[in-house]
Amino acid sequence: MTFLKIEQGDCLVKLSELELESVHLVISDPPYFLDGLDADWKKGLEDAPRGTGVIGGLPVGMKFDPKQGIALQAFISEVANVLKPCMKPGSFAVFFSQPRLSHRMAIGLEDAGFEIRDICAWHYTRRAQFKAFTMDHFVRRMDISDQEKQKLIEKLGGRRTPQLRPQFESLVVAQKPRIGTFIHNWTVHETGLIDASAVLDGSVPTTVMTVEKPVRSKFNGHLTVKPIELIEHLIRLFSISGQVVLDPFLGSGTTAVAAKRLHRSCIGIEINADYIQIAKQRIKEDV
Ligand SMILES: C[S@@+](CC[C@H](N)C(=O)[O-])C[C@H]1O[C@@H](n2cnc3c(N)ncnc32)[C@H](O)[C@@H]1O
């Protein structure tokens, strides 16, 4: 018998209430910008001050502040410390991350006692915005003559801010230390080994997982919905039928939909009540 338990609240609190060593797999997609860690996550982005940095109009969290990574690492360590006790020995925790912050995420997990087994890439080819700005706009607003502006624009030669078009997100694959050998740990907990028959393409599972971004659905306004097919792949790879999958940052419920389809139990925690409603509707409609 499998179950679905969807809870509203702060995962830092809710995780500490879970039964010890009861979870077989964690899929975690934490907030990407620390500015928006609270319940008003989306609002935080909308309200971000405009025109205050070098690149005007970007939300605060995208201004490449080094403090952002340091704070993310501290937050992930805090989450990992409350997460670890409820996980079975040898079980995996897969954490989504912006590539430029994945080192911080990996260290946060490692400092909490997890082993980093892999860094994988969720690769997509479409719907990725090229956000690099040309310098022309800034030059035109400079307090210099038109002739000097023209000269400077020519000198810059169309160069842009250093942001390549993103084509992947990182997946940090962490493992709670096993007890004994791989075989001993599997015999006792049925965790710690992967199902090599779970493939997206080719003959064996690889560190690059190509799945296109999902199309926006009418009732799901969440900003960072992950593809169900990708989450299904991770669940197949790292768990077996009937086991318990936990998502501490459930968002619009992708992990719960995937877990239900694959006959796994799911515990989902989400701080925002609106997203909980969306998740429940998605589970009901299997979309
Ligand atoms: C990147 S999104 C997850 C998206 C999800 N994977 C999906 O496919 O819909 C992160 C989510 O974490 C939630 N969140 C932020 N801080 C939280 C906390 N302390 N506890 C639980 N959820 C939190 C946000 O409201 C947001 O919905």
PDB file of C-alpha atoms and ligand atoms in Angstrom:
ATOM      1  CA  MET A   1       0.000   0.000   0.000  1.00  0.00           C
ATOM      2  CA  THR A   2       1.438   3.347  -1.005  1.00  0.00           C
ATOM      3  CA  PHE A   3       0.451   6.760   0.443  1.00  0.00           C
ATOM      4  CA  LEU A   4       0.615  10.448  -0.484  1.00  0.00           C
ATOM      5  CA  LYS A   5       1.211  12.956   2.323  1.00  0.00           C
ATOM      6  CA  ILE A   6       1.233  16.596   1.191  1.00  0.00           C
ATOM      7  CA  GLU A   7       1.969  19.085   3.963  1.00  0.00           C
ATOM      8  CA  GLN A   8       2.054  22.845   4.097  1.00  0.00           C
ATOM      9  CA  GLY A   9       4.850  24.359   6.172  1.00  0.00           C
ATOM     10  CA  ASP A  10       8.516  25.155   6.497  1.00  0.00           C
ATOM     11  CA  CYS A  11      10.523  22.054   5.680  1.00  0.00           C
ATOM     12  CA  LEU A  12      13.029  22.935   8.396  1.00  0.00           C
ATOM     13  CA  VAL A  13      10.250  22.301  10.897  1.00  0.00           C
ATOM     14  CA  LYS A  14       8.328  19.540   9.097  1.00  0.00           C
ATOM     15  CA  LEU A  15      11.395  17.401   8.351  1.00  0.00           C
ATOM     16  CA  SER A  16      12.281  17.198  12.029  1.00  0.00           C
ATOM     17  CA  GLU A  17       8.839  15.664  12.668  1.00  0.00           C
ATOM     18  CA  LEU A  18       9.326  12.743  10.236  1.00  0.00           C
ATOM     19  CA  GLU A  19       9.953   9.202  11.431  1.00  0.00           C
ATOM     20  CA  LEU A  20      13.639   8.257  11.694  1.00  0.00           C
ATOM     21  CA  GLU A  21      15.073   6.316   8.721  1.00  0.00           C
ATOM     22  CA  SER A  22      11.708   6.149   6.950  1.00  0.00           C
ATOM     23  CA  VAL A  23      12.607   7.706   3.557  1.00  0.00           C
ATOM     24  CA  HIS A  24      14.209   5.829   0.619  1.00  0.00           C
ATOM     25  CA  LEU A  25      14.835   8.756  -1.774  1.00  0.00           C
ATOM     26  CA  VAL A  26      14.846  12.562  -1.598  1.00  0.00           C
ATOM     27  CA  ILE A  27      14.182  14.719  -4.658  1.00  0.00           C
ATOM     28  CA  SER A  28      14.828  18.328  -3.748  1.00  0.00           C
ATOM     29  CA  ASP A  29      14.410  21.462  -5.843  1.00  0.00           C
ATOM     30  CA  PRO A  30      15.151  24.281  -3.387  1.00  0.00           C
ATOM     31  CA  PRO A  31      14.492  27.952  -4.139  1.00  0.00           C
ATOM     32  CA  TYR A  32      17.060  29.336  -6.554  1.00  0.00           C
ATOM     33  CA  PHE A  33      17.255  32.869  -5.218  1.00  0.00           C
ATOM     34  CA  LEU A  34      17.763  33.381  -1.553  1.00  0.00           C
ATOM     35  CA  ASP A  35      15.945  36.715  -1.780  1.00  0.00           C
ATOM     36  CA  GLY A  36      12.744  34.740  -2.206  1.00  0.00           C
ATOM     37  CA  LEU A  37      13.090  32.038   0.406  1.00  0.00           C
ATOM     38  CA  ASP A  38       9.910  32.945   2.233  1.00  0.00           C
ATOM     39  CA  ALA A  39       6.295  32.167   1.465  1.00  0.00           C
ATOM     40  CA  ASP A  40       6.090  35.201  -0.838  1.00  0.00           C
ATOM     41  CA  TRP A  41       8.617  33.627  -3.129  1.00  0.00           C
ATOM     42  CA  LYS A  42       7.095  34.844  -6.386  1.00  0.00           C
ATOM     43  CA  LYS A  43       6.223  38.236  -4.908  1.00  0.00           C
ATOM     44  CA  GLY A  44       9.852  38.640  -3.808  1.00  0.00           C
ATOM     45  CA  LEU A  45      10.888  38.480  -7.441  1.00  0.00           C
ATOM     46  CA  GLU A  46       8.180  40.869  -8.604  1.00  0.00           C
ATOM     47  CA  ASP A  47       9.021  43.433  -5.912  1.00  0.00           C
ATOM     48  CA  ALA A  48      12.768  43.396  -6.476  1.00  0.00           C
ATOM     49  CA  PRO A  49      14.101  46.952  -6.896  1.00  0.00           C
ATOM     50  CA  ARG A  50      14.712  47.889 -10.507  1.00  0.00           C
ATOM     51  CA  GLY A  51      17.605  49.751 -11.995  1.00  0.00           C
ATOM     52  CA  THR A  52      19.835  49.532  -8.934  1.00  0.00           C
ATOM     53  CA  GLY A  53      22.655  47.454 -10.349  1.00  0.00           C
ATOM     54  CA  VAL A  54      24.837  47.207 -13.407  1.00  0.00           C
ATOM     55  CA  ILE A  55      22.160  45.203 -15.150  1.00  0.00           C
ATOM     56  CA  GLY A  56      18.957  47.117 -14.512  1.00  0.00           C
ATOM     57  CA  GLY A  57      15.661  45.313 -14.328  1.00  0.00           C
ATOM     58  CA  LEU A  58      16.961  41.975 -13.079  1.00  0.00           C
ATOM     59  CA  PRO A  59      15.576  40.538  -9.846  1.00  0.00           C
ATOM     60  CA  VAL A  60      17.975  40.997  -6.928  1.00  0.00           C
ATOM     61  CA  GLY A  61      18.767  37.288  -6.810  1.00  0.00           C
ATOM     62  CA  MET A  62      20.238  37.352 -10.296  1.00  0.00           C
ATOM     63  CA  LYS A  63      22.768  40.074  -9.600  1.00  0.00           C
ATOM     64  CA  PHE A  64      25.599  37.611  -8.993  1.00  0.00           C
ATOM     65  CA  ASP A  65      26.239  38.663  -5.421  1.00  0.00           C
ATOM     66  CA  PRO A  66      28.810  36.271  -3.864  1.00  0.00           C
ATOM     67  CA  LYS A  67      26.915  36.517  -0.563  1.00  0.00           C
ATOM     68  CA  GLN A  68      24.061  34.672  -2.279  1.00  0.00           C
ATOM     69  CA  GLY A  69      26.144  31.484  -2.659  1.00  0.00           C
ATOM     70  CA  ILE A  70      27.455  31.640   0.902  1.00  0.00           C
ATOM     71  CA  ALA A  71      23.921  32.028   2.272  1.00  0.00           C
ATOM     72  CA  LEU A  72      22.666  29.201   0.016  1.00  0.00           C
ATOM     73  CA  GLN A  73      25.359  26.876   1.371  1.00  0.00           C
ATOM     74  CA  ALA A  74      24.371  27.678   4.964  1.00  0.00           C
ATOM     75  CA  PHE A  75      20.677  27.113   4.170  1.00  0.00           C
ATOM     76  CA  ILE A  76      21.310  23.802   2.387  1.00  0.00           C
ATOM     77  CA  SER A  77      23.447  22.585   5.281  1.00  0.00           C
ATOM     78  CA  GLU A  78      20.633  23.424   7.674  1.00  0.00           C
ATOM     79  CA  VAL A  79      18.128  21.532   5.497  1.00  0.00           C
ATOM     80  CA  ALA A  80      20.537  18.587   5.081  1.00  0.00           C
ATOM     81  CA  ASN A  81      21.031  18.329   8.836  1.00  0.00           C
ATOM     82  CA  VAL A  82      17.300  17.898   9.484  1.00  0.00           C
ATOM     83  CA  LEU A  83      16.879  15.710   6.407  1.00  0.00           C
ATOM     84  CA  LYS A  84      19.553  13.142   7.183  1.00  0.00           C
ATOM     85  CA  PRO A  85      17.960  11.467  10.236  1.00  0.00           C
ATOM     86  CA  CYS A  86      14.725  10.638   8.364  1.00  0.00           C
ATOM     87  CA  MET A  87      16.627   9.032   5.453  1.00  0.00           C
ATOM     88  CA  LYS A  88      17.574   5.354   5.327  1.00  0.00           C
ATOM     89  CA  PRO A  89      21.311   4.603   5.400  1.00  0.00           C
ATOM     90  CA  GLY A  90      22.659   4.522   1.845  1.00  0.00           C
ATOM     91  CA  SER A  91      19.684   6.402   0.395  1.00  0.00           C
ATOM     92  CA  PHE A  92      20.154   9.151  -2.191  1.00  0.00           C
ATOM     93  CA  ALA A  93      19.221  12.831  -2.106  1.00  0.00           C
ATOM     94  CA  VAL A  94      19.119  14.541  -5.503  1.00  0.00           C
ATOM     95  CA  PHE A  95      19.317  18.343  -5.283  1.00  0.00           C
ATOM     96  CA  PHE A  96      18.573  20.597  -8.264  1.00  0.00           C
ATOM     97  CA  SER A  97      20.819  23.637  -8.502  1.00  0.00           C
ATOM     98  CA  GLN A  98      21.703  26.551 -10.702  1.00  0.00           C
ATOM     99  CA  PRO A  99      25.051  25.444 -12.167  1.00  0.00           C
ATOM    100  CA  ARG A 100      26.868  28.526 -10.877  1.00  0.00           C
ATOM    101  CA  LEU A 101      25.804  27.707  -7.294  1.00  0.00           C
ATOM    102  CA  SER A 102      26.086  23.910  -7.401  1.00  0.00           C
ATOM    103  CA  HIS A 103      29.510  23.952  -5.692  1.00  0.00           C
ATOM    104  CA  ARG A 104      27.932  25.699  -2.713  1.00  0.00           C
ATOM    105  CA  MET A 105      25.092  23.191  -2.670  1.00  0.00           C
ATOM    106  CA  ALA A 106      27.487  20.232  -2.785  1.00  0.00           C
ATOM    107  CA  ILE A 107      29.592  21.636   0.072  1.00  0.00           C
ATOM    108  CA  GLY A 108      26.448  22.359   2.108  1.00  0.00           C
ATOM    109  CA  LEU A 109      25.429  18.704   1.738  1.00  0.00           C
ATOM    110  CA  GLU A 110      28.929  17.378   2.350  1.00  0.00           C
ATOM    111  CA  ASP A 111      29.319  19.457   5.522  1.00  0.00           C
ATOM    112  CA  ALA A 112      26.128  17.855   6.833  1.00  0.00           C
ATOM    113  CA  GLY A 113      27.680  14.389   6.415  1.00  0.00           C
ATOM    114  CA  PHE A 114      26.464  13.355   2.944  1.00  0.00           C
ATOM    115  CA  GLU A 115      28.764  11.806   0.332  1.00  0.00           C
ATOM    116  CA  ILE A 116      28.685  13.530  -3.056  1.00  0.00           C
ATOM    117  CA  ARG A 117      28.373  10.700  -5.590  1.00  0.00           C
ATOM    118  CA  ASP A 118      27.880  12.714  -8.783  1.00  0.00           C
ATOM    119  CA  ILE A 119      27.016  16.033 -10.339  1.00  0.00           C
ATOM    120  CA  CYS A 120      24.605  15.414 -13.217  1.00  0.00           C
ATOM    121  CA  ALA A 121      23.131  17.764 -15.791  1.00  0.00           C
ATOM    122  CA  TRP A 122      19.473  18.163 -16.618  1.00  0.00           C
ATOM    123  CA  HIS A 123      20.015  19.210 -20.222  1.00  0.00           C
ATOM    124  CA  TYR A 124      17.389  20.978 -22.358  1.00  0.00           C
ATOM    125  CA  THR A 125      17.611  22.512 -25.767  1.00  0.00           C
ATOM    126  CA  ARG A 126      14.529  24.698 -26.015  1.00  0.00           C
ATOM    127  CA  ARG A 127      12.902  27.533 -24.032  1.00  0.00           C
ATOM    128  CA  ALA A 128      16.216  28.810 -22.648  1.00  0.00           C
ATOM    129  CA  GLN A 129      16.570  32.600 -22.714  1.00  0.00           C
ATOM    130  CA  PHE A 130      19.820  34.256 -23.773  1.00  0.00           C
ATOM    131  CA  LYS A 131      20.081  36.983 -21.134  1.00  0.00           C
ATOM    132  CA  ALA A 132      23.421  38.613 -22.014  1.00  0.00           C
ATOM    133  CA  PHE A 133      23.061  42.377 -22.478  1.00  0.00           C
ATOM    134  CA  THR A 134      24.910  44.400 -25.120  1.00  0.00           C
ATOM    135  CA  MET A 135      26.660  47.504 -23.798  1.00  0.00           C
ATOM    136  CA  ASP A 136      25.061  49.942 -26.265  1.00  0.00           C
ATOM    137  CA  HIS A 137      22.207  50.919 -23.969  1.00  0.00           C
ATOM    138  CA  PHE A 138      24.605  51.805 -21.122  1.00  0.00           C
ATOM    139  CA  VAL A 139      26.955  53.733 -23.399  1.00  0.00           C
ATOM    140  CA  ARG A 140      24.073  55.822 -24.769  1.00  0.00           C
ATOM    141  CA  ARG A 141      23.243  56.931 -21.222  1.00  0.00           C
ATOM    142  CA  MET A 142      26.833  58.008 -20.468  1.00  0.00           C
ATOM    143  CA  ASP A 143      27.671  61.662 -20.007  1.00  0.00           C
ATOM    144  CA  ILE A 144      29.961  61.933 -23.033  1.00  0.00           C
ATOM    145  CA  SER A 145      29.586  63.372 -26.526  1.00  0.00           C
ATOM    146  CA  ASP A 146      27.762  61.473 -29.284  1.00  0.00           C
ATOM    147  CA  GLN A 147      31.029  61.036 -31.107  1.00  0.00           C
ATOM    148  CA  GLU A 148      32.698  59.492 -28.047  1.00  0.00           C
ATOM    149  CA  LYS A 149      29.697  57.216 -27.552  1.00  0.00           C
ATOM    150  CA  GLN A 150      29.962  56.000 -31.141  1.00  0.00           C
ATOM    151  CA  LYS A 151      33.690  55.378 -30.717  1.00  0.00           C
ATOM    152  CA  LEU A 152      33.144  53.413 -27.508  1.00  0.00           C
ATOM    153  CA  ILE A 153      30.381  51.302 -29.043  1.00  0.00           C
ATOM    154  CA  GLU A 154      32.698  50.447 -31.921  1.00  0.00           C
ATOM    155  CA  LYS A 155      35.497  49.575 -29.477  1.00  0.00           C
ATOM    156  CA  LEU A 156      33.202  47.268 -27.520  1.00  0.00           C
ATOM    157  CA  GLY A 157      32.427  45.487 -30.776  1.00  0.00           C
ATOM    158  CA  GLY A 158      28.996  44.172 -29.737  1.00  0.00           C
ATOM    159  CA  ARG A 159      30.372  42.444 -26.621  1.00  0.00           C
ATOM    160  CA  ARG A 160      27.852  41.401 -23.979  1.00  0.00           C
ATOM    161  CA  THR A 161      27.623  40.703 -20.246  1.00  0.00           C
ATOM    162  CA  PRO A 162      29.119  37.277 -19.434  1.00  0.00           C
ATOM    163  CA  GLN A 163      26.025  35.077 -19.498  1.00  0.00           C
ATOM    164  CA  LEU A 164      25.986  32.224 -21.980  1.00  0.00           C
ATOM    165  CA  ARG A 165      22.579  30.868 -22.912  1.00  0.00           C
ATOM    166  CA  PRO A 166      21.772  28.296 -20.208  1.00  0.00           C
ATOM    167  CA  GLN A 167      21.238  24.774 -21.535  1.00  0.00           C
ATOM    168  CA  PHE A 168      21.361  22.770 -18.300  1.00  0.00           C
ATOM    169  CA  GLU A 169      20.757  22.748 -14.575  1.00  0.00           C
ATOM    170  CA  SER A 170      22.915  20.794 -12.155  1.00  0.00           C
ATOM    171  CA  LEU A 171      21.740  17.842 -10.120  1.00  0.00           C
ATOM    172  CA  VAL A 172      23.861  17.177  -7.067  1.00  0.00           C
ATOM    173  CA  VAL A 173      23.564  13.482  -6.191  1.00  0.00           C
ATOM    174  CA  ALA A 174      24.314  13.026  -2.495  1.00  0.00           C
ATOM    175  CA  GLN A 175      24.187   9.800  -0.499  1.00  0.00           C
ATOM    176  CA  LYS A 176      23.662   9.233   3.194  1.00  0.00           C
ATOM    177  CA  PRO A 177      26.579   6.997   4.247  1.00  0.00           C
ATOM    178  CA  ARG A 178      25.846   3.274   3.888  1.00  0.00           C
ATOM    179  CA  ILE A 179      26.110   0.830   6.732  1.00  0.00           C
ATOM    180  CA  GLY A 180      28.630  -1.862   5.766  1.00  0.00           C
ATOM    181  CA  THR A 181      29.081  -3.014   2.194  1.00  0.00           C
ATOM    182  CA  PHE A 182      26.796  -2.186  -0.732  1.00  0.00           C
ATOM    183  CA  ILE A 183      25.305  -5.685  -0.440  1.00  0.00           C
ATOM    184  CA  HIS A 184      24.834  -5.545   3.329  1.00  0.00           C
ATOM    185  CA  ASN A 185      23.213  -2.096   3.106  1.00  0.00           C
ATOM    186  CA  TRP A 186      20.895  -3.251   0.291  1.00  0.00           C
ATOM    187  CA  THR A 187      19.941  -6.420   2.157  1.00  0.00           C
ATOM    188  CA  VAL A 188      18.879  -4.425   5.204  1.00  0.00           C
ATOM    189  CA  HIS A 189      17.545  -1.148   3.698  1.00  0.00           C
ATOM    190  CA  GLU A 190      17.084  -1.702  -0.085  1.00  0.00           C
ATOM    191  CA  THR A 191      18.963   1.529  -0.777  1.00  0.00           C
ATOM    192  CA  GLY A 192      22.376   2.583  -2.046  1.00  0.00           C
ATOM    193  CA  LEU A 193      22.380   0.880  -5.468  1.00  0.00           C
ATOM    194  CA  ILE A 194      20.978   2.158  -8.751  1.00  0.00           C
ATOM    195  CA  ASP A 195      18.696   0.473 -11.271  1.00  0.00           C
ATOM    196  CA  ALA A 196      20.859   0.430 -14.398  1.00  0.00           C
ATOM    197  CA  SER A 197      17.851  -0.489 -16.555  1.00  0.00           C
ATOM    198  CA  ALA A 198      16.444   3.017 -15.970  1.00  0.00           C
ATOM    199  CA  VAL A 199      17.542   4.841 -19.124  1.00  0.00           C
ATOM    200  CA  LEU A 200      16.385   7.962 -20.913  1.00  0.00           C
ATOM    201  CA  ASP A 201      18.296   7.115 -24.076  1.00  0.00           C
ATOM    202  CA  GLY A 202      21.209   4.832 -24.940  1.00  0.00           C
ATOM    203  CA  SER A 203      21.922   1.601 -23.099  1.00  0.00           C
ATOM    204  CA  VAL A 204      23.005   2.759 -19.634  1.00  0.00           C
ATOM    205  CA  PRO A 205      22.034   5.670 -17.364  1.00  0.00           C
ATOM    206  CA  THR A 206      24.352   8.659 -17.805  1.00  0.00           C
ATOM    207  CA  THR A 207      25.124  11.903 -16.000  1.00  0.00           C
ATOM    208  CA  VAL A 208      23.519  13.967 -18.777  1.00  0.00           C
ATOM    209  CA  MET A 209      19.727  13.756 -18.784  1.00  0.00           C
ATOM    210  CA  THR A 210      18.100  15.402 -21.766  1.00  0.00           C
ATOM    211  CA  VAL A 211      14.442  16.283 -21.230  1.00  0.00           C
ATOM    212  CA  GLU A 212      12.768  19.427 -22.546  1.00  0.00           C
ATOM    213  CA  LYS A 213      11.249  21.980 -20.152  1.00  0.00           C
ATOM    214  CA  PRO A 214       7.522  21.471 -19.601  1.00  0.00           C
ATOM    215  CA  VAL A 215       5.000  23.648 -21.371  1.00  0.00           C
ATOM    216  CA  ARG A 216       3.136  26.074 -19.027  1.00  0.00           C
ATOM    217  CA  SER A 217      -0.256  24.673 -18.117  1.00  0.00           C
ATOM    218  CA  LYS A 218      -3.374  26.789 -17.577  1.00  0.00           C
ATOM    219  CA  PHE A 219      -3.788  26.286 -13.846  1.00  0.00           C
ATOM    220  CA  ASN A 220      -0.135  25.940 -12.878  1.00  0.00           C
ATOM    221  CA  GLY A 221       1.475  29.378 -12.545  1.00  0.00           C
ATOM    222  CA  HIS A 222       4.555  28.080 -10.701  1.00  0.00           C
ATOM    223  CA  LEU A 223       7.752  29.561 -12.139  1.00  0.00           C
ATOM    224  CA  THR A 224      10.089  26.574 -11.975  1.00  0.00           C
ATOM    225  CA  VAL A 225       8.087  23.437 -12.753  1.00  0.00           C
ATOM    226  CA  LYS A 226      10.328  20.460 -13.520  1.00  0.00           C
ATOM    227  CA  PRO A 227       9.467  17.899 -16.222  1.00  0.00           C
ATOM    228  CA  ILE A 228       7.551  14.888 -14.868  1.00  0.00           C
ATOM    229  CA  GLU A 229       9.543  12.602 -17.188  1.00  0.00           C
ATOM    230  CA  LEU A 230      12.831  13.730 -15.603  1.00  0.00           C
ATOM    231  CA  ILE A 231      11.562  13.188 -12.056  1.00  0.00           C
ATOM    232  CA  GLU A 232      10.175   9.767 -13.075  1.00  0.00           C
ATOM    233  CA  HIS A 233      13.623   8.883 -14.417  1.00  0.00           C
ATOM    234  CA  LEU A 234      15.312   9.866 -11.117  1.00  0.00           C
ATOM    235  CA  ILE A 235      12.758   7.904  -9.111  1.00  0.00           C
ATOM    236  CA  ARG A 236      13.271   4.769 -11.261  1.00  0.00           C
ATOM    237  CA  LEU A 237      17.037   5.120 -11.041  1.00  0.00           C
ATOM    238  CA  PHE A 238      17.324   5.606  -7.287  1.00  0.00           C
ATOM    239  CA  SER A 239      14.372   3.727  -5.745  1.00  0.00           C
ATOM    240  CA  ILE A 240      12.131   0.688  -6.154  1.00  0.00           C
ATOM    241  CA  SER A 241       8.381   0.201  -6.293  1.00  0.00           C
ATOM    242  CA  GLY A 242       6.591   0.710  -2.963  1.00  0.00           C
ATOM    243  CA  GLN A 243       9.363   2.866  -1.421  1.00  0.00           C
ATOM    244  CA  VAL A 244       8.992   6.362   0.065  1.00  0.00           C
ATOM    245  CA  VAL A 245      10.073   9.447  -1.922  1.00  0.00           C
ATOM    246  CA  LEU A 246      10.342  12.769  -0.076  1.00  0.00           C
ATOM    247  CA  ASP A 247      10.332  16.257  -1.641  1.00  0.00           C
ATOM    248  CA  PRO A 248      10.938  19.018   0.949  1.00  0.00           C
ATOM    249  CA  PHE A 249      10.308  21.812  -1.639  1.00  0.00           C
ATOM    250  CA  LEU A 250       7.337  20.334  -3.466  1.00  0.00           C
ATOM    251  CA  GLY A 251       6.344  23.476  -5.405  1.00  0.00           C
ATOM    252  CA  SER A 252       3.535  22.561  -7.801  1.00  0.00           C
ATOM    253  CA  GLY A 253       3.813  18.849  -6.979  1.00  0.00           C
ATOM    254  CA  THR A 254       5.838  17.320  -9.839  1.00  0.00           C
ATOM    255  CA  THR A 255       7.528  14.776  -7.552  1.00  0.00           C
ATOM    256  CA  ALA A 256       4.180  13.668  -6.118  1.00  0.00           C
ATOM    257  CA  VAL A 257       2.673  13.142  -9.590  1.00  0.00           C
ATOM    258  CA  ALA A 258       5.723  11.136 -10.708  1.00  0.00           C
ATOM    259  CA  ALA A 259       5.864   9.075  -7.497  1.00  0.00           C
ATOM    260  CA  LYS A 260       2.176   8.164  -7.751  1.00  0.00           C
ATOM    261  CA  ARG A 261       2.573   7.073 -11.379  1.00  0.00           C
ATOM    262  CA  LEU A 262       5.463   4.813 -10.387  1.00  0.00           C
ATOM    263  CA  HIS A 263       3.748   3.278  -7.349  1.00  0.00           C
ATOM    264  CA  ARG A 264       5.969   4.973  -4.777  1.00  0.00           C
ATOM    265  CA  SER A 265       4.704   6.672  -1.618  1.00  0.00           C
ATOM    266  CA  CYS A 266       5.382  10.391  -1.453  1.00  0.00           C
ATOM    267  CA  ILE A 267       5.834  12.951   1.296  1.00  0.00           C
ATOM    268  CA  GLY A 268       5.762  16.500  -0.085  1.00  0.00           C
ATOM    269  CA  ILE A 269       6.381  19.673   1.930  1.00  0.00           C
ATOM    270  CA  GLU A 270       5.680  23.150   0.538  1.00  0.00           C
ATOM    271  CA  ILE A 271       5.577  26.461   2.365  1.00  0.00           C
ATOM    272  CA  ASN A 272       3.154  28.251   0.026  1.00  0.00           C
ATOM    273  CA  ALA A 273      -0.537  27.355   0.387  1.00  0.00           C
ATOM    274  CA  ASP A 274      -1.354  28.296  -3.248  1.00  0.00           C
ATOM    275  CA  TYR A 275       1.212  25.841  -4.569  1.00  0.00           C
ATOM    276  CA  ILE A 276      -0.192  23.123  -2.289  1.00  0.00           C
ATOM    277  CA  GLN A 277      -3.588  23.594  -4.000  1.00  0.00           C
ATOM    278  CA  ILE A 278      -1.997  23.356  -7.434  1.00  0.00           C
ATOM    279  CA  ALA A 279      -0.106  20.226  -6.384  1.00  0.00           C
ATOM    280  CA  LYS A 280      -3.290  18.572  -5.134  1.00  0.00           C
ATOM    281  CA  GLN A 281      -5.086  19.353  -8.386  1.00  0.00           C
ATOM    282  CA  ARG A 282      -2.190  17.996 -10.459  1.00  0.00           C
ATOM    283  CA  ILE A 283      -2.134  14.776  -8.432  1.00  0.00           C
ATOM    284  CA  LYS A 284      -5.902  14.383  -8.902  1.00  0.00           C
ATOM    285  CA  GLU A 285      -5.741  14.987 -12.655  1.00  0.00           C
ATOM    286  CA  ASP A 286      -2.396  13.183 -13.138  1.00  0.00           C
ATOM    287  CA  VAL A 287      -0.908  16.087 -15.130  1.00  0.00           C
TER     288      VAL A 287
HETATM  289  C1  LIG B   1      12.175  25.575  -7.170  1.00  0.00           C
HETATM  290  S1  LIG B   1      10.588  25.492  -6.480  1.00  0.00           S
HETATM  291  C2  LIG B   1      10.107  23.782  -6.640  1.00  0.00           C
HETATM  292  C3  LIG B   1       9.382  23.494  -7.944  1.00  0.00           C
HETATM  293  C4  LIG B   1       8.940  22.062  -8.096  1.00  0.00           C
HETATM  294  N1  LIG B   1      10.055  21.176  -8.305  1.00  0.00           N
HETATM  295  C5  LIG B   1       7.927  21.901  -9.234  1.00  0.00           C
HETATM  296  O1  LIG B   1       8.208  21.145 -10.206  1.00  0.00           O
HETATM  297  O2  LIG B   1       6.873  22.519  -9.175  1.00  0.00           O
HETATM  298  C6  LIG B   1      10.944  25.663  -4.764  1.00  0.00           C
HETATM  299  C7  LIG B   1       9.739  25.701  -3.865  1.00  0.00           C
HETATM  300  O3  LIG B   1      10.170  25.708  -2.503  1.00  0.00           O
HETATM  301  C8  LIG B   1       9.219  26.425  -1.736  1.00  0.00           C
HETATM  302  N2  LIG B   1       9.868  26.786  -0.464  1.00  0.00           N
HETATM  303  C9  LIG B   1      10.703  27.834  -0.222  1.00  0.00           C
HETATM  304  N3  LIG B   1      11.158  27.774   1.037  1.00  0.00           N
HETATM  305  C10 LIG B   1      10.598  26.686   1.631  1.00  0.00           C
HETATM  306  C11 LIG B   1      10.694  26.083   2.917  1.00  0.00           C
HETATM  307  N4  LIG B   1      11.453  26.611   3.881  1.00  0.00           N
HETATM  308  N5  LIG B   1       9.990  24.942   3.162  1.00  0.00           N
HETATM  309  C12 LIG B   1       9.209  24.386   2.191  1.00  0.00           C
HETATM  310  N6  LIG B   1       9.078  24.927   0.943  1.00  0.00           N
HETATM  311  C13 LIG B   1       9.771  26.046   0.666  1.00  0.00           C
HETATM  312  C14 LIG B   1       8.825  27.608  -2.636  1.00  0.00           C
HETATM  313  O4  LIG B   1       7.551  28.121  -2.288  1.00  0.00           O
HETATM  314  C15 LIG B   1       8.861  26.936  -4.033  1.00  0.00           C
HETATM  315  O5  LIG B   1       7.566  26.524  -4.430  1.00  0.00           O
END
